[in-house]
Coordinates of C-alpha atoms in Angstrom, one line a residue:
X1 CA -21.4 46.2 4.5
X2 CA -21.9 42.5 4.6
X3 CA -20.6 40.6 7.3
X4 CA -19.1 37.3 7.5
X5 CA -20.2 35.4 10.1
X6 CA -19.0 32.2 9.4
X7 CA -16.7 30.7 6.6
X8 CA -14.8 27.0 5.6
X9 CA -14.2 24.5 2.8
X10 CA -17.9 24.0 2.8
X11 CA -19.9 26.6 4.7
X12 CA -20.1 30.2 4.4
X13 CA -22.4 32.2 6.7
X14 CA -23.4 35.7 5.7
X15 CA -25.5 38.5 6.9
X16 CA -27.6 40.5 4.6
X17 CA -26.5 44.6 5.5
X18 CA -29.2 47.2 5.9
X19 CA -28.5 48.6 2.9
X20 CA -28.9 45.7 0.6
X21 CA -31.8 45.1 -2.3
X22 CA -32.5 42.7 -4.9
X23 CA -31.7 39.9 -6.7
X24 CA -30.3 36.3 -4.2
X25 CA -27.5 35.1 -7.1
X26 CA -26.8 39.0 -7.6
X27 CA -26.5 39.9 -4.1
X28 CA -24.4 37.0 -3.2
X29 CA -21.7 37.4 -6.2
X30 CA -21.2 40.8 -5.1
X31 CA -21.1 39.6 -1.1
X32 CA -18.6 37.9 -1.6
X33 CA -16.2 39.9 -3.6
X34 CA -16.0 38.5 -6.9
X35 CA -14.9 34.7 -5.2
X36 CA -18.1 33.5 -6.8
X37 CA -19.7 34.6 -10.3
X38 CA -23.4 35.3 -10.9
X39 CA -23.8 32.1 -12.7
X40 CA -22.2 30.1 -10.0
X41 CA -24.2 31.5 -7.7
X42 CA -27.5 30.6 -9.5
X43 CA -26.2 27.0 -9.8
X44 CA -26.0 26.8 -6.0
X45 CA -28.9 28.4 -5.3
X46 CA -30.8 26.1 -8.1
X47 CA -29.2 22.6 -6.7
X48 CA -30.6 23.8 -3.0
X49 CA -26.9 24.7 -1.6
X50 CA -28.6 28.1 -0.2
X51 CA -31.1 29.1 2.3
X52 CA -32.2 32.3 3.8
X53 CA -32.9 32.6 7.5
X54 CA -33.3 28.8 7.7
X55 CA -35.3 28.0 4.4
X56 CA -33.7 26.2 1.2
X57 CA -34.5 28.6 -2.0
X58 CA -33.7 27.2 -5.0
X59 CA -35.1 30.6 -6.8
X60 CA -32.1 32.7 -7.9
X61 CA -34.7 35.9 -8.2
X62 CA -35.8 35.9 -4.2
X63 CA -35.5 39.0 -2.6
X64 CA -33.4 39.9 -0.3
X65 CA -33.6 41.8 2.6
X66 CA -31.7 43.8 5.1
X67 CA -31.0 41.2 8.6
X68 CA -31.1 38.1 6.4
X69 CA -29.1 35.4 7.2
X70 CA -27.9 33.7 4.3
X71 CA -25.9 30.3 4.4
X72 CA -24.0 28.3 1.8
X73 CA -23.4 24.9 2.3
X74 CA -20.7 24.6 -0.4
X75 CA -21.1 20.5 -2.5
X76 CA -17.6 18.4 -2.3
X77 CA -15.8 18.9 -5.0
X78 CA -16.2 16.1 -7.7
X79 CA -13.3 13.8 -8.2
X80 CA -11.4 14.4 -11.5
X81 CA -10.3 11.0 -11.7
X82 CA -13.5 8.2 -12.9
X83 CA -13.5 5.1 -10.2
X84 CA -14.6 2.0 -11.4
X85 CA -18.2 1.1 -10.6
X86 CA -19.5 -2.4 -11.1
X87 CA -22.5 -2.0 -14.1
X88 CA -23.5 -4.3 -16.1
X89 CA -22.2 -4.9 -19.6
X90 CA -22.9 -7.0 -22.3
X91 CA -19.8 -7.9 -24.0
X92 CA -19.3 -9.4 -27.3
X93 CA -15.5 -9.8 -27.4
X94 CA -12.8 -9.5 -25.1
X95 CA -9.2 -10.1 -25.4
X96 CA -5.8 -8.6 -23.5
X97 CA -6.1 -5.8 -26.5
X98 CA -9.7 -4.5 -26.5
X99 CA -12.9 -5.1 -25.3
X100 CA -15.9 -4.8 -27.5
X101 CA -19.6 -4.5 -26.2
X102 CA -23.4 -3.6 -26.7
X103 CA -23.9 -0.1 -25.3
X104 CA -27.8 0.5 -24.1
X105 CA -29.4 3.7 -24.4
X106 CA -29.3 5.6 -21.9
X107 CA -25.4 5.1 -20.5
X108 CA -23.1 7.8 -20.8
X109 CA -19.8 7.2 -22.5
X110 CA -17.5 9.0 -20.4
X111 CA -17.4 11.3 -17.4
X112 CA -18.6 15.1 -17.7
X113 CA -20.7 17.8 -16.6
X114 CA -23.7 16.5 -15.0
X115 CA -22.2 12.9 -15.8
X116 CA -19.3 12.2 -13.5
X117 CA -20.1 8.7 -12.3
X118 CA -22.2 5.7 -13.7
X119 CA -20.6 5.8 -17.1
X120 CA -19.2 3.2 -19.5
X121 CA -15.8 4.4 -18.3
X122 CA -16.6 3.8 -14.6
X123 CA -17.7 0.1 -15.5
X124 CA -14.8 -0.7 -18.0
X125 CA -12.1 0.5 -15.3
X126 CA -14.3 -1.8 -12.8
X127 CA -13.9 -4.8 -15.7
X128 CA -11.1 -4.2 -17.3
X129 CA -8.9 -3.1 -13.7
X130 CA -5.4 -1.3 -13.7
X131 CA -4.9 -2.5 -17.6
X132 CA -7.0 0.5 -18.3
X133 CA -5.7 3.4 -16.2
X134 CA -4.4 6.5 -18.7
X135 CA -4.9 4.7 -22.0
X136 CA -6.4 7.4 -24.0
X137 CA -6.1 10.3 -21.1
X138 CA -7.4 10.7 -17.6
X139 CA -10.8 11.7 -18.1
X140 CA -11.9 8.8 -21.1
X141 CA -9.4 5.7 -20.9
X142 CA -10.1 3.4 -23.2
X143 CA -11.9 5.6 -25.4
X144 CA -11.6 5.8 -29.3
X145 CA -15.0 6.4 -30.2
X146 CA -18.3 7.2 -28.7
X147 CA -22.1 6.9 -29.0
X148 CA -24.7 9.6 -27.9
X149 CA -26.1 8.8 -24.5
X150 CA -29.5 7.6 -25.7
X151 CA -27.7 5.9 -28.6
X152 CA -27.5 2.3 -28.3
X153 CA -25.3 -0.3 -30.1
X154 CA -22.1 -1.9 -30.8
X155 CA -18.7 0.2 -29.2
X156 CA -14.6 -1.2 -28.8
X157 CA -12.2 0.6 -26.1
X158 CA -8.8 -0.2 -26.0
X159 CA -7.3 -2.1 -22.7
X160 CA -3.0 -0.7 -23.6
X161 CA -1.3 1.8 -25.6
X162 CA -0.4 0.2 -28.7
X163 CA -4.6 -0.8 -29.4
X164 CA -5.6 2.6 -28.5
X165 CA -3.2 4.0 -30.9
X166 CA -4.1 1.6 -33.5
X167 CA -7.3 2.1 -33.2
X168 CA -7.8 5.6 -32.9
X169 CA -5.9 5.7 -36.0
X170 CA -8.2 3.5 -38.0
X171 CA -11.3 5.9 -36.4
X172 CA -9.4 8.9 -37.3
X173 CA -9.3 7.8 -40.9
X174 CA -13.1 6.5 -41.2
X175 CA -12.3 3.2 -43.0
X176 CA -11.4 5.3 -46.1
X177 CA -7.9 3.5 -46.3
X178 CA -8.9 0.7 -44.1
X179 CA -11.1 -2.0 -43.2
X180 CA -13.1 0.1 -40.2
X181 CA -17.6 0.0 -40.7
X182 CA -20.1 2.0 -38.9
X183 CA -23.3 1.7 -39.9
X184 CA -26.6 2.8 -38.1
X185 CA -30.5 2.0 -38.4
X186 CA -32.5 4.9 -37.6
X187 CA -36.1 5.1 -37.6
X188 CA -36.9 8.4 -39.2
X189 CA -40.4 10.8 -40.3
X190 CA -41.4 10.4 -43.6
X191 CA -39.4 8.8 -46.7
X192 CA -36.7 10.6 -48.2
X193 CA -37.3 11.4 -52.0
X194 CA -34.3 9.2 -53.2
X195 CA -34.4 5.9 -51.2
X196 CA -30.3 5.8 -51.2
X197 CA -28.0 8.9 -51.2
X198 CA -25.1 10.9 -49.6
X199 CA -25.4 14.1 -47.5
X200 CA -22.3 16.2 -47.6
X201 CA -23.0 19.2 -45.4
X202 CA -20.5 20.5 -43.0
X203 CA -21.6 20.5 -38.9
X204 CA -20.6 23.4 -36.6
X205 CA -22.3 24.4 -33.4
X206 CA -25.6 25.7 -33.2
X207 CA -25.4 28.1 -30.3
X208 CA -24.9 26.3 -27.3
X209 CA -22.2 23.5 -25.8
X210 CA -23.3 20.4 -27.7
X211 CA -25.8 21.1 -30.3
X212 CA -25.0 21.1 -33.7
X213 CA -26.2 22.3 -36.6
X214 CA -25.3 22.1 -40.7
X215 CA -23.2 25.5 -41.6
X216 CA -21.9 27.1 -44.8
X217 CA -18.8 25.7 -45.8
X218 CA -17.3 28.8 -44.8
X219 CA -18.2 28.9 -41.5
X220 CA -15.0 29.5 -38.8
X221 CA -16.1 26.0 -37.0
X222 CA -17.7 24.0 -40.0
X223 CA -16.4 20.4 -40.1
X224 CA -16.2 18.3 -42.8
X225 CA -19.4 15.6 -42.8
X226 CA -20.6 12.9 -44.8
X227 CA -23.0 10.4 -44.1
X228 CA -24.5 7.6 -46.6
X229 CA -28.0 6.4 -46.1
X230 CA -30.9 3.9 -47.7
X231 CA -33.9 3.2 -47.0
X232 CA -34.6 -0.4 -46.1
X233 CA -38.0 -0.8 -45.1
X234 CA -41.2 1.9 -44.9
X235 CA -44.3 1.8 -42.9
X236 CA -47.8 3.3 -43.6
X237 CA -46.5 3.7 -47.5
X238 CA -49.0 6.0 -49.6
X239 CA -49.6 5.9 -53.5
X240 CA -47.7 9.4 -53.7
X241 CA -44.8 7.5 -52.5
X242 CA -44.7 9.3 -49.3
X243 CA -44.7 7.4 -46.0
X244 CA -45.8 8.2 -43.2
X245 CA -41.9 6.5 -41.8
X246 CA -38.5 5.1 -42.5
X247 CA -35.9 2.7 -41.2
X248 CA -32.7 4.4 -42.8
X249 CA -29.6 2.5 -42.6
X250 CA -26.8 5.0 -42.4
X251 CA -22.5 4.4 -43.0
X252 CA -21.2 7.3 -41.4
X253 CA -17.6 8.4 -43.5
X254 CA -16.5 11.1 -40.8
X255 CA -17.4 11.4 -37.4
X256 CA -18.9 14.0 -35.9
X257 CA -21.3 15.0 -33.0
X258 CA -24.8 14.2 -33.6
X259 CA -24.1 13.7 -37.4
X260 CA -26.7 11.5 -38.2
X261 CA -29.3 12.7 -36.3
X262 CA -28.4 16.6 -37.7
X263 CA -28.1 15.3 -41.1
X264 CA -31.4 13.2 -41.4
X265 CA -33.1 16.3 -40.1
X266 CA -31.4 18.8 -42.7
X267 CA -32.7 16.1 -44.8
X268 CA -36.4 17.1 -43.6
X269 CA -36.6 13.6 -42.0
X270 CA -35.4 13.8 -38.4
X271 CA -35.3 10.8 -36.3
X272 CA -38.7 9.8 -34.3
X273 CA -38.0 10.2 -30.4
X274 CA -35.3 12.5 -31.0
X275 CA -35.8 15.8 -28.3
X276 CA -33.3 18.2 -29.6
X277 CA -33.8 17.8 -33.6
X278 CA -37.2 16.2 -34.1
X279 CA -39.4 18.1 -31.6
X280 CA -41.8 20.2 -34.4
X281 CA -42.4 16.6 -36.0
X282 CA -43.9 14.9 -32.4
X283 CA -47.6 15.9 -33.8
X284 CA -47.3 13.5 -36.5
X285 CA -47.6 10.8 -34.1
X286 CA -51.4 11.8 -34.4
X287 CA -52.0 10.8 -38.1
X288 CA -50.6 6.9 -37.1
X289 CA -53.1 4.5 -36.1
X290 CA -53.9 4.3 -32.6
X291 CA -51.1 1.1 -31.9
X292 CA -48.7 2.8 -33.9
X293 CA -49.2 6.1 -32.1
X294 CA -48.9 4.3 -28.6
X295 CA -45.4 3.1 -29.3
X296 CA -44.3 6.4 -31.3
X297 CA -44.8 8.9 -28.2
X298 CA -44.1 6.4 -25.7
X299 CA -40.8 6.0 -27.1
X300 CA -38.4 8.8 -25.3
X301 CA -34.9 8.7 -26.9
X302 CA -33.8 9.3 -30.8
X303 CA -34.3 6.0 -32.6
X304 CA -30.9 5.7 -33.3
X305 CA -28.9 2.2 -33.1
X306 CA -25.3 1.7 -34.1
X307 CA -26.1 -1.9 -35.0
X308 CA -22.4 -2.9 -37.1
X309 CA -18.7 -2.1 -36.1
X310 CA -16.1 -3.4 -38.5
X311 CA -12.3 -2.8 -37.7
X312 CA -8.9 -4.5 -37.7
X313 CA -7.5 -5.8 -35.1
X314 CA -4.2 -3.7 -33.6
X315 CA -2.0 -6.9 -33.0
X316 CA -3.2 -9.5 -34.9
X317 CA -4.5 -7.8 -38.3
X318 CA -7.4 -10.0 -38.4
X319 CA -10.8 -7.7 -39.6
X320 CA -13.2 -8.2 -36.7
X321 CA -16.7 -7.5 -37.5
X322 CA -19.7 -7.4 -34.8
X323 CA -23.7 -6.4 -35.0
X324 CA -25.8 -5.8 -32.0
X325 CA -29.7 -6.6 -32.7
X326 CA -32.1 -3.8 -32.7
X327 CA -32.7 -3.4 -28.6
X328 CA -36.2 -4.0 -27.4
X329 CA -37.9 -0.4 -27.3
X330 CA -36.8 0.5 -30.5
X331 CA -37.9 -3.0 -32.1
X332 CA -41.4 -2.3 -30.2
X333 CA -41.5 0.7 -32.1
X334 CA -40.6 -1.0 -35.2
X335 CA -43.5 -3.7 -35.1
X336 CA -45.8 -1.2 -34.1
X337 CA -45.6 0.8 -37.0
X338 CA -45.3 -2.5 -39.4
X339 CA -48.4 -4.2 -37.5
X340 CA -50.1 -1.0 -38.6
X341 CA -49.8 -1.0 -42.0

């Protein structure tokens, strides 16, 4: 049998029994008697929590063998609760209701799996102090809406109770009663045959935890979705009206996960940069001229930019409306492909 030579909070010794074969993440699951799952175990191994006879192995599949010594240096458990850490951010409005800024790509909205610390949250508790704490829930206080990490562009949280409500409401009912905007520039592949339209197709998920994909109405998760777009400039135009790109603006009328970047691409027109729904279209980045094509596959994020945000304001009733200009790489991007017409 297995023997415990050692175990606490954070360490747990074991020796390998003569008797024992196989897999690492297999062999310690069943070591240590259903307290840790397969895929738990492959986690820890993977992040470099276990070594064998002194050695880190971060490959779930080693061997292992009878005399081993295999130890587990368990990680601190993460803190539930974000702490406020100072990052930068640009604001456009403040007041004692809300706070409006100009998210960058590449800042996570709120704390989660793999994200637990150097979010927006962590550096609007740091701004905003103890005005923010619970409004809108533990985990995202503050929060009425969101942008995709890689997203840039203009976002409002709520610093008390009464703006959160208020303004979750007017989210909630996507300005179709109300005064609340969202609208987006995207730079996408091609042109769209009609230069200004609607998609209406439904978006469930598509397999795994956050990707999403269009369903059939019928579908036991498909969500109601509806985005507008038009096309407001081309680049590298062709006398078959085809182009070789787009910037689309796009006025979303519901909200969900990765709507406009699932949408353009059910479209046939996913957005250039984008890694989870544009991948088979990164070769056309070889038909651009060599400038263009520079900028193209240097660019490393979905060209997505929530440049307007329209809403009333929860005490005073007064319709705010703010833009955030196109942010640098994307506007590189932009030029590039104009320059190279």
């Amino acid at each position: 049998m297995t023997v415990l030579k050692q175990a606490s909070a954070n360490r747990k010794v074991l020796e390998v029994d003569d008797a024992a074969s196989g897999r690492l993440d297999s062999w310690l699951s069943g070591a240590l008697d259903g307290e840790m799952s397969r895929s738990r175990a492959k986690a820890l191994i993977e992040g470099g929590a276990v070594s064998i006879n002194g050695i880190v192995i971060t490959e779930p599949k080693k061997k292992i063998r009878p005399g081993d010594e295999v130890v587990i240096d368990m990680p601190d458990p993460e803190d539930p609760e974000p702490q406020g850490e100072d990052i930068p951010l640009e604001v456009l409005y403040e007041d004692d209701d809300l706070i409006v800024i100009a998210k960058p790509a590449g800042l996570v909205v709120h704390p989660g799996a793999g994200n637990w610390t150097g979010t927006l949250v962590n550096a609007l508790i740091h701004h905003c102090g103890a005005s923010l704490s619970g409004i809108g829930g533990v985990k995202r206080p503050g929060i009425v809406h969101r942008l995709d990490k890689e997203t840039s562009g203009v976002m409002v949280a709520a610093k008390n109770d009464n703006a959160h409500r208020h303004l979750s409401a007017q989210f909630a009912d996507h300005g179709r009663t109300g005064p609340l905007e969202r609208a987006y520039l995207a730079l996408v592949w091609g042109r769209p045959r009609n230069l200004k339209g609607t998609i209406d197709a439904p978006l469930g998920r598509a397999g795994d935890r956050t990707k999403r994909a269009v369903k059939h109405a019928s579908s036991d998760d498909a969500r109601e979705a509806i985005t507008h777009y038009e096309v407001v400039e081309r680049f590298l135009e062709k006398p078959d009206a085809t182009a070789q790109a787009c910037l689309v603006e796009c006025r979303l009328e519901t909200g969900r996960t990765h709507q406009i970047r699932v949408h353009m691409a059910h479209l046939g027109h996913p957005l250039i940069g984008d890694p989870e729904y544009g991948a088979a279209f990164k070769t056309k980045a070889n038909r651009l001229p060599e400038a263009a094509r520079a900028a193209v596959t240097g660019f490393h994020r979905q060209a997505l930019h929530a440049y307007l945000l329209q809403f009333e304001h929860p005490s005073t009733g007064e319709v705010m409306h703010f833009e955030a200009p196109i942010p640098d790489d994307m506007k590189f991007v932009i030029e590039a492909l104009h320059s190279a017409q």
